[in-house]
CSV table of C-alpha atoms in Angstrom, one decimal:
chain,number,residue,atom,x,y,z
A,10,UNK,CA,72.7,5.8,-80.7
A,11,UNK,CA,69.4,7.5,-80.5
A,12,UNK,CA,66.7,8.0,-83.0
A,13,UNK,CA,63.5,10.0,-82.6
A,14,UNK,CA,60.4,7.9,-82.6
A,15,UNK,CA,57.9,8.0,-85.4
A,16,UNK,CA,55.2,8.6,-82.8
A,17,UNK,CA,56.4,12.1,-82.1
A,18,UNK,CA,56.3,13.2,-85.7
A,19,UNK,CA,52.5,12.9,-85.8
A,20,UNK,CA,51.6,14.1,-82.4
A,21,UNK,CA,49.7,17.4,-82.4
A,22,UNK,CA,49.8,20.3,-80.0
A,23,UNK,CA,52.7,21.1,-77.7
A,24,UNK,CA,55.1,18.2,-77.1
A,25,UNK,CA,58.5,18.1,-75.7
A,26,UNK,CA,60.1,15.0,-77.0
A,27,UNK,CA,62.9,12.9,-75.7
A,28,UNK,CA,64.8,10.8,-78.1
A,29,UNK,CA,64.5,7.0,-77.7
A,30,UNK,CA,67.5,4.7,-77.6
A,31,UNK,CA,66.7,1.6,-79.7
A,32,UNK,CA,68.2,-1.4,-77.9
A,33,UNK,CA,68.5,-4.6,-79.8
A,34,UNK,CA,65.9,-6.6,-77.9
A,35,UNK,CA,63.6,-4.0,-76.4
A,36,UNK,CA,62.5,-0.5,-77.4
A,37,UNK,CA,61.9,2.0,-74.7
A,38,UNK,CA,58.8,4.1,-75.0
A,39,UNK,CA,59.2,7.9,-75.4
A,40,UNK,CA,58.1,10.1,-72.7
A,41,UNK,CA,56.2,12.8,-74.4
A,42,UNK,CA,54.4,15.6,-72.6
A,43,UNK,CA,51.3,16.0,-74.6
A,44,UNK,CA,48.6,18.6,-74.0
A,45,UNK,CA,45.2,17.0,-73.7
A,46,UNK,CA,43.5,16.8,-77.1
A,47,UNK,CA,41.6,20.1,-77.5
A,48,UNK,CA,38.3,20.1,-79.4
A,49,UNK,CA,38.6,21.9,-82.7
A,50,UNK,CA,35.5,23.8,-81.8
A,51,UNK,CA,36.9,25.8,-79.0
A,52,UNK,CA,38.7,29.0,-79.9
A,53,UNK,CA,41.4,28.2,-77.4
A,54,UNK,CA,42.8,25.5,-79.8
A,55,UNK,CA,44.4,28.2,-81.8
A,56,UNK,CA,46.3,29.7,-79.0
A,57,UNK,CA,47.3,26.4,-77.4
A,58,UNK,CA,49.3,25.4,-80.5
A,59,UNK,CA,51.6,28.4,-80.5
A,60,UNK,CA,54.8,27.6,-78.6
A,61,UNK,CA,55.8,29.5,-75.6
A,62,UNK,CA,59.4,30.7,-75.7
A,63,UNK,CA,61.7,28.8,-73.4
A,64,UNK,CA,63.3,32.0,-72.1
A,65,UNK,CA,61.4,34.9,-70.9
A,66,UNK,CA,62.2,38.4,-72.1
A,67,UNK,CA,64.2,39.2,-69.0
A,68,UNK,CA,66.5,36.3,-69.8
A,69,UNK,CA,65.2,34.0,-67.1
A,70,UNK,CA,64.2,30.4,-68.0
A,71,UNK,CA,60.5,29.7,-68.2
A,72,UNK,CA,59.7,27.1,-65.6
A,73,UNK,CA,56.5,25.2,-66.4
A,74,UNK,CA,55.8,24.3,-62.8
A,75,UNK,CA,55.2,27.9,-62.0
A,76,UNK,CA,52.4,28.3,-64.4
A,77,UNK,CA,48.8,27.2,-64.1
A,78,UNK,CA,46.7,26.0,-67.0
A,79,UNK,CA,43.0,26.3,-67.8
A,80,UNK,CA,41.4,23.0,-68.7
A,81,UNK,CA,39.5,23.1,-71.9
A,82,UNK,CA,38.4,26.7,-71.6
A,83,UNK,CA,35.9,25.8,-68.9
A,84,UNK,CA,37.2,28.2,-66.2
A,85,UNK,CA,38.6,25.2,-64.3
A,86,UNK,CA,42.3,25.4,-63.6
A,87,UNK,CA,44.6,22.4,-63.7
A,88,UNK,CA,46.0,23.1,-60.2
A,89,UNK,CA,44.2,24.4,-57.2
A,90,UNK,CA,45.3,27.4,-55.3
A,91,UNK,CA,47.0,25.4,-52.6
A,92,UNK,CA,48.8,23.2,-55.1
A,93,UNK,CA,50.0,26.2,-57.0
A,94,UNK,CA,51.4,27.7,-53.8
A,95,UNK,CA,53.4,24.5,-53.3
A,96,UNK,CA,54.6,24.4,-56.9
A,97,UNK,CA,55.8,27.9,-56.9
A,98,UNK,CA,57.5,27.3,-53.6
A,99,UNK,CA,56.7,30.8,-52.5
A,100,UNK,CA,57.0,29.9,-48.9
A,101,UNK,CA,60.6,29.0,-49.5
A,102,UNK,CA,61.3,32.0,-51.8
A,103,UNK,CA,59.9,34.5,-49.3
A,104,UNK,CA,61.9,32.9,-46.5
A,105,UNK,CA,65.1,33.1,-48.6
A,106,UNK,CA,64.4,36.7,-49.5
A,107,UNK,CA,63.9,37.5,-45.8
A,108,UNK,CA,67.2,35.8,-45.0
A,109,UNK,CA,68.9,37.8,-47.7
A,110,UNK,CA,67.5,41.1,-46.4
A,111,UNK,CA,68.8,40.3,-42.9
A,112,UNK,CA,72.2,39.4,-44.2
A,113,UNK,CA,72.4,42.8,-45.8
A,114,UNK,CA,71.7,44.3,-42.4
A,115,UNK,CA,68.3,45.7,-43.2
A,116,UNK,CA,66.7,44.8,-39.9
A,117,UNK,CA,63.5,46.7,-40.3
A,118,UNK,CA,62.5,44.6,-43.2
A,119,UNK,CA,60.9,41.3,-42.4
A,120,UNK,CA,60.9,40.2,-46.0
A,121,UNK,CA,62.5,41.7,-49.1
A,122,UNK,CA,59.0,41.9,-50.5
A,123,UNK,CA,57.9,44.6,-48.1
A,124,UNK,CA,57.0,47.5,-50.3
A,125,UNK,CA,57.9,50.5,-48.2
A,126,UNK,CA,60.4,50.9,-45.5
A,127,UNK,CA,58.9,51.2,-42.0
A,128,UNK,CA,58.6,54.9,-41.3
A,129,UNK,CA,60.1,56.3,-38.2
A,130,UNK,CA,57.2,56.3,-35.9
A,131,UNK,CA,56.4,59.5,-34.2
A,132,UNK,CA,55.8,59.3,-30.6
A,133,UNK,CA,52.1,58.9,-29.8
A,134,UNK,CA,51.9,61.6,-27.2
A,135,UNK,CA,53.9,64.8,-26.9
A,136,UNK,CA,54.7,66.9,-23.9
A,137,UNK,CA,53.7,70.4,-24.4
A,138,UNK,CA,54.5,73.4,-22.2
A,139,UNK,CA,51.5,74.8,-20.4
A,140,UNK,CA,51.2,78.3,-18.9
A,141,UNK,CA,50.0,79.1,-15.5
A,142,UNK,CA,51.8,78.8,-12.2
A,143,UNK,CA,50.1,75.8,-10.7
A,144,UNK,CA,49.5,73.8,-13.9
A,145,UNK,CA,52.6,71.7,-13.8
A,146,UNK,CA,54.4,73.4,-16.7
A,147,UNK,CA,53.8,70.4,-19.0
A,148,UNK,CA,50.9,68.4,-20.3
A,149,UNK,CA,51.2,65.1,-22.2
A,150,UNK,CA,49.0,65.5,-25.2
A,151,UNK,CA,48.2,63.0,-27.9
A,152,UNK,CA,50.1,63.9,-31.0
A,153,UNK,CA,47.3,62.7,-33.2
A,154,UNK,CA,43.9,63.7,-32.1
A,155,UNK,CA,40.9,61.5,-32.3
A,156,UNK,CA,38.2,62.6,-34.8
A,157,UNK,CA,35.7,65.1,-33.5
A,158,UNK,CA,32.8,63.4,-35.3
A,159,UNK,CA,31.9,59.9,-36.0
A,160,UNK,CA,29.1,59.6,-38.6
A,161,UNK,CA,26.4,57.1,-37.7
A,162,UNK,CA,25.8,56.1,-41.3
A,163,UNK,CA,28.2,55.3,-44.1
A,164,UNK,CA,28.4,57.9,-46.8
A,165,UNK,CA,26.7,56.8,-50.0
A,166,UNK,CA,29.4,55.3,-52.2
A,167,UNK,CA,30.0,56.7,-55.6
A,168,UNK,CA,31.2,54.5,-58.4
A,169,UNK,CA,34.9,53.9,-58.0
A,170,UNK,CA,37.1,55.6,-60.6
A,171,UNK,CA,38.3,52.1,-61.7
A,172,UNK,CA,35.0,51.3,-63.3
A,173,UNK,CA,35.4,52.0,-66.9
A,174,UNK,CA,32.7,53.7,-68.8
A,175,UNK,CA,31.5,52.2,-72.0
A,176,UNK,CA,33.2,54.9,-74.0
A,177,UNK,CA,36.6,54.0,-72.7
A,178,UNK,CA,36.3,50.2,-73.2
A,179,UNK,CA,38.8,48.7,-75.5
A,180,UNK,CA,37.4,48.0,-78.9
A,181,UNK,CA,38.5,44.8,-80.6
A,182,UNK,CA,38.5,44.0,-84.2
A,183,UNK,CA,38.5,40.7,-85.9
A,184,UNK,CA,41.9,39.9,-87.5
A,185,UNK,CA,40.1,39.0,-90.7
A,186,UNK,CA,38.7,42.5,-91.0
A,187,UNK,CA,41.9,44.5,-91.4
A,188,UNK,CA,41.6,47.8,-93.3
A,189,UNK,CA,41.7,47.0,-97.1
A,190,UNK,CA,39.9,43.7,-96.8
A,191,UNK,CA,37.1,43.0,-99.2
A,192,UNK,CA,34.1,42.2,-97.2
A,193,UNK,CA,30.6,40.7,-97.8
A,194,UNK,CA,27.7,42.7,-96.3
A,195,UNK,CA,25.1,40.5,-94.6
A,196,UNK,CA,22.3,42.7,-93.7
A,197,UNK,CA,20.7,46.1,-94.4
A,198,UNK,CA,20.0,47.7,-97.7
A,199,UNK,CA,23.2,46.5,-99.3
A,200,UNK,CA,23.0,42.9,-98.1
A,201,UNK,CA,24.9,40.6,-100.4
A,202,UNK,CA,27.2,43.2,-101.9
A,203,UNK,CA,30.9,43.3,-101.5
A,204,UNK,CA,32.6,46.4,-100.0
A,205,UNK,CA,36.1,47.4,-98.8
A,206,UNK,CA,37.0,48.1,-95.2
A,207,UNK,CA,38.5,51.5,-95.1
A,208,UNK,CA,39.2,52.0,-91.5
A,209,UNK,CA,38.5,50.8,-88.0
A,210,UNK,CA,36.6,53.5,-86.0
A,211,UNK,CA,37.1,54.3,-82.4
A,212,UNK,CA,33.5,53.3,-81.6
A,213,UNK,CA,34.2,49.8,-82.7
A,214,UNK,CA,32.5,50.1,-86.1
A,215,UNK,CA,34.0,49.5,-89.4
A,216,UNK,CA,34.1,52.2,-92.1
A,217,UNK,CA,33.3,50.7,-95.4
A,218,UNK,CA,32.9,51.9,-98.9
A,219,UNK,CA,31.7,50.1,-102.2
A,220,UNK,CA,33.4,52.1,-103.6
A,221,UNK,CA,30.2,53.9,-104.3
A,222,UNK,CA,30.8,54.2,-108.1
A,223,UNK,CA,31.2,50.5,-108.4
A,224,UNK,CA,28.3,49.1,-106.5
A,225,UNK,CA,26.4,51.9,-104.9
A,226,UNK,CA,27.6,51.2,-101.4
A,227,UNK,CA,28.5,54.6,-99.9
A,228,UNK,CA,31.0,55.5,-97.2
A,229,UNK,CA,29.2,53.9,-94.4
A,230,UNK,CA,29.7,52.6,-90.9
A,231,UNK,CA,28.8,49.1,-90.1
A,232,UNK,CA,29.1,46.7,-87.2
A,233,UNK,CA,31.6,43.8,-87.5
A,234,UNK,CA,28.9,41.2,-86.9
A,235,UNK,CA,27.1,42.1,-90.1
A,236,UNK,CA,30.1,41.4,-92.2
A,237,UNK,CA,32.0,38.4,-93.5
A,238,UNK,CA,35.7,39.0,-94.2
A,239,UNK,CA,37.1,37.5,-97.4
A,240,UNK,CA,40.6,36.6,-98.1
A,241,UNK,CA,40.9,39.3,-100.7
A,242,UNK,CA,42.9,42.3,-99.4
A,243,UNK,CA,43.7,45.6,-100.9
A,244,UNK,CA,46.6,47.8,-100.1
A,245,UNK,CA,45.4,51.0,-98.6
A,246,UNK,CA,48.6,52.0,-96.9
A,247,UNK,CA,49.2,54.9,-99.2
A,248,UNK,CA,45.8,56.5,-98.7
A,249,UNK,CA,44.9,58.7,-95.7
A,250,UNK,CA,41.5,58.9,-94.1
A,251,UNK,CA,42.3,61.1,-91.1
A,252,UNK,CA,39.1,63.2,-91.3
A,253,UNK,CA,36.8,60.2,-91.3
A,254,UNK,CA,35.9,59.3,-87.8
A,255,UNK,CA,32.8,58.9,-85.7
A,256,UNK,CA,32.4,62.6,-85.4
A,257,UNK,CA,32.2,62.9,-89.2
A,258,UNK,CA,29.2,60.6,-89.1
A,259,UNK,CA,27.4,62.2,-86.3
A,260,UNK,CA,23.9,63.3,-87.0
A,261,UNK,CA,23.5,67.0,-87.7
A,262,UNK,CA,20.5,68.5,-86.0
A,263,UNK,CA,18.9,71.6,-87.6
A,264,UNK,CA,20.1,74.8,-85.8
A,265,UNK,CA,17.8,76.2,-83.2
A,266,UNK,CA,16.0,79.4,-84.1
A,267,UNK,CA,16.8,82.6,-82.2
A,268,UNK,CA,14.5,83.3,-79.3
A,269,UNK,CA,15.0,87.0,-79.9
A,270,UNK,CA,13.1,87.0,-83.1
A,271,UNK,CA,9.6,88.4,-83.3
A,272,UNK,CA,6.9,86.0,-82.6
A,273,UNK,CA,5.1,86.8,-85.8
A,274,UNK,CA,8.2,85.9,-87.8
A,275,UNK,CA,8.4,82.4,-86.3
A,276,UNK,CA,4.7,81.9,-87.0
A,277,UNK,CA,5.2,82.7,-90.6
A,278,UNK,CA,8.1,80.1,-90.8
A,279,UNK,CA,5.8,77.5,-89.4
B,4,UNK,CA,21.1,36.0,-97.6
B,5,UNK,CA,20.1,33.2,-95.4
B,6,UNK,CA,20.3,29.5,-95.1
B,7,UNK,CA,17.1,27.5,-95.5
B,8,UNK,CA,15.9,25.5,-92.6
B,9,UNK,CA,12.8,23.6,-91.7
B,10,UNK,CA,11.1,23.6,-88.4
B,11,UNK,CA,10.8,20.0,-87.6
B,12,UNK,CA,9.3,20.1,-84.1
B,13,UNK,CA,9.7,21.2,-80.6
B,14,UNK,CA,12.2,19.8,-78.1
B,15,UNK,CA,10.7,16.8,-76.6
B,16,UNK,CA,11.0,13.5,-75.0
B,17,UNK,CA,8.7,10.7,-76.2
B,18,UNK,CA,5.7,11.9,-74.3
B,19,UNK,CA,6.4,15.5,-73.3
B,20,UNK,CA,7.3,18.4,-75.4
B,21,UNK,CA,8.8,21.7,-74.5
B,22,UNK,CA,7.7,24.4,-76.8
B,23,UNK,CA,10.2,27.0,-75.8
B,24,UNK,CA,12.9,25.4,-77.9
B,25,UNK,CA,12.4,24.6,-81.5
B,26,UNK,CA,14.3,22.0,-83.6
B,27,UNK,CA,15.5,23.1,-87.0
B,28,UNK,CA,16.9,21.0,-89.8
B,29,UNK,CA,19.3,23.1,-91.8
B,30,UNK,CA,19.8,22.6,-95.5
B,31,UNK,CA,23.0,20.9,-96.3
B,32,UNK,CA,24.1,20.5,-92.7
B,33,UNK,CA,24.4,16.8,-91.9
B,34,UNK,CA,26.9,16.5,-89.1
B,35,UNK,CA,27.2,17.9,-85.7
B,36,UNK,CA,30.6,19.2,-86.6
B,37,UNK,CA,29.1,21.4,-89.3
B,38,UNK,CA,26.7,23.1,-87.0
B,39,UNK,CA,29.4,25.1,-85.3
B,40,UNK,CA,29.2,27.9,-87.9
B,41,UNK,CA,25.5,28.4,-87.2
B,42,UNK,CA,25.6,28.7,-83.5
B,43,UNK,CA,24.3,32.1,-82.4
B,44,UNK,CA,23.0,33.0,-85.8
B,45,UNK,CA,19.6,34.7,-86.0
B,46,UNK,CA,16.6,32.9,-87.4
B,47,UNK,CA,13.4,34.2,-88.7
B,48,UNK,CA,10.0,32.6,-89.1
B,49,UNK,CA,8.4,34.6,-91.8
B,50,UNK,CA,4.6,34.4,-92.3
B,51,UNK,CA,1.8,36.4,-93.7
B,52,UNK,CA,-1.3,37.6,-91.9
B,53,UNK,CA,-4.6,39.0,-93.0
B,54,UNK,CA,-4.1,42.5,-91.5
B,55,UNK,CA,-1.5,44.8,-92.8
B,56,UNK,CA,1.1,46.1,-90.4
B,57,UNK,CA,4.0,48.4,-90.4
B,58,UNK,CA,7.4,46.7,-91.0
B,59,UNK,CA,10.5,48.5,-89.7
B,60,UNK,CA,12.4,50.0,-92.5
B,61,UNK,CA,9.5,50.2,-94.9
B,62,UNK,CA,6.9,52.9,-95.2
B,63,UNK,CA,4.1,50.9,-96.8
B,64,UNK,CA,2.0,48.6,-94.7
B,65,UNK,CA,2.8,44.9,-95.2
B,66,UNK,CA,1.2,41.6,-94.6
B,67,UNK,CA,4.5,40.0,-93.8
B,68,UNK,CA,5.3,39.3,-90.2
B,69,UNK,CA,8.4,37.8,-88.6
B,70,UNK,CA,9.2,35.9,-85.4
B,71,UNK,CA,12.8,36.3,-84.6
B,72,UNK,CA,15.0,33.8,-82.7
B,73,UNK,CA,18.5,32.5,-82.6
B,74,UNK,CA,20.3,29.2,-83.0
B,75,UNK,CA,21.4,28.1,-79.5
B,76,UNK,CA,23.1,24.7,-79.9
B,77,UNK,CA,23.4,21.6,-81.9
B,78,UNK,CA,20.8,18.8,-81.5
B,79,UNK,CA,22.0,15.3,-82.0
B,80,UNK,CA,24.6,13.9,-84.4
B,81,UNK,CA,23.1,14.7,-87.7
B,82,UNK,CA,23.3,18.4,-88.1
B,83,UNK,CA,20.0,19.4,-86.5
B,84,UNK,CA,20.0,22.5,-84.4
B,85,UNK,CA,18.1,23.9,-81.5
B,86,UNK,CA,16.7,27.4,-81.6
B,87,UNK,CA,14.9,29.7,-79.2
B,88,UNK,CA,12.5,32.3,-80.5
B,89,UNK,CA,11.4,35.4,-78.7
B,90,UNK,CA,8.0,34.0,-78.6
B,91,UNK,CA,7.4,30.3,-79.1
B,92,UNK,CA,6.8,29.2,-82.6
B,93,UNK,CA,3.2,28.4,-83.5
B,94,UNK,CA,2.6,24.7,-84.3
B,95,UNK,CA,1.3,25.8,-87.6
B,96,UNK,CA,4.9,26.4,-88.5
B,97,UNK,CA,5.8,22.7,-88.3
B,98,UNK,CA,7.4,21.6,-91.5
B,99,UNK,CA,7.6,25.2,-92.7
B,100,UNK,CA,10.5,27.3,-93.9
B,101,UNK,CA,12.7,29.1,-91.4
B,102,UNK,CA,15.4,31.4,-92.4
B,103,UNK,CA,18.7,31.2,-90.7
B,104,UNK,CA,20.6,34.4,-91.3
B,105,UNK,CA,24.3,34.7,-91.7
B,106,UNK,CA,24.7,37.3,-88.9
B,107,UNK,CA,26.0,37.8,-86.2
B,108,UNK,CA,29.0,36.6,-88.1
B,109,UNK,CA,32.2,35.4,-86.4
B,110,UNK,CA,34.4,35.1,-89.5
């Protein structure tokens, strides 16, 4: 007979419980794997409470000894690099993979993890025919010539293409500010008023509207940090706002005057 | 749209004080747990001066001036809070009202 202990019912966070067997004289204690108590202040507490699925999408079982954990969002990991190497047993896996590759007769591969096959090496020097009577008919010439020029200084490095410009950064939006949410404005001319979030713009700003007729808040862009999301949500799924994007709100400069015009004309306009 | 706070003093030990950090007592906040909401919020010390100056956003010259800062961390167990201002607060402000705005908001 086994009954789950009362202790596990109240434990918070992730816990894998094992059922206790109550013997007549003694009770064995449960072995529960509890995560260390996370402070409610840290944002990580939200994500740590969601359960990780036991099987990964590719059907393989998730092994907890293969994963490393961050301690209390401090950047410190639970296991060091060397320890993780041991836990993942990569040294054994790689050895096994190499043995497998050899069994399959692939002798060029040292491990199955080698990305490309070893290319057939071209001979380093080539024999080329040479004209002239007394030139020995052939010359051994290097197949790949050495560079003609070695620069004395390194070329000035340009920014690598991997560096993302600000325009291409991913914009994140708070989950409480989904389109259709009623929102309280905290700053600016309309501080204190409630408005509706119409859309998330590509620049990271929110597009909001009073609506204008109700409270005088126009169609306006506003940053997420100047806004509190309320729990009231409207359904905007039927409405379309395709033409409203950052370009729509771009400042329109007055058109430049033609240079071909007469000087006297332009003076009059001034 | 702000929370009322009082500037209670500078960060200090018994005999030394450090004027770069101000201590604020927020209205209605009495426990360290409750200060979490206010971390990072902007604070303003609003005062008036004799000469009129331009205020951003307004066309008319104004006597009102502001020293801006932000709440940096909690201070102690009872809901007090530390704030750093762009320029240190003048000691004249001791005991005076400081406005803790509700932005940058995280909710």
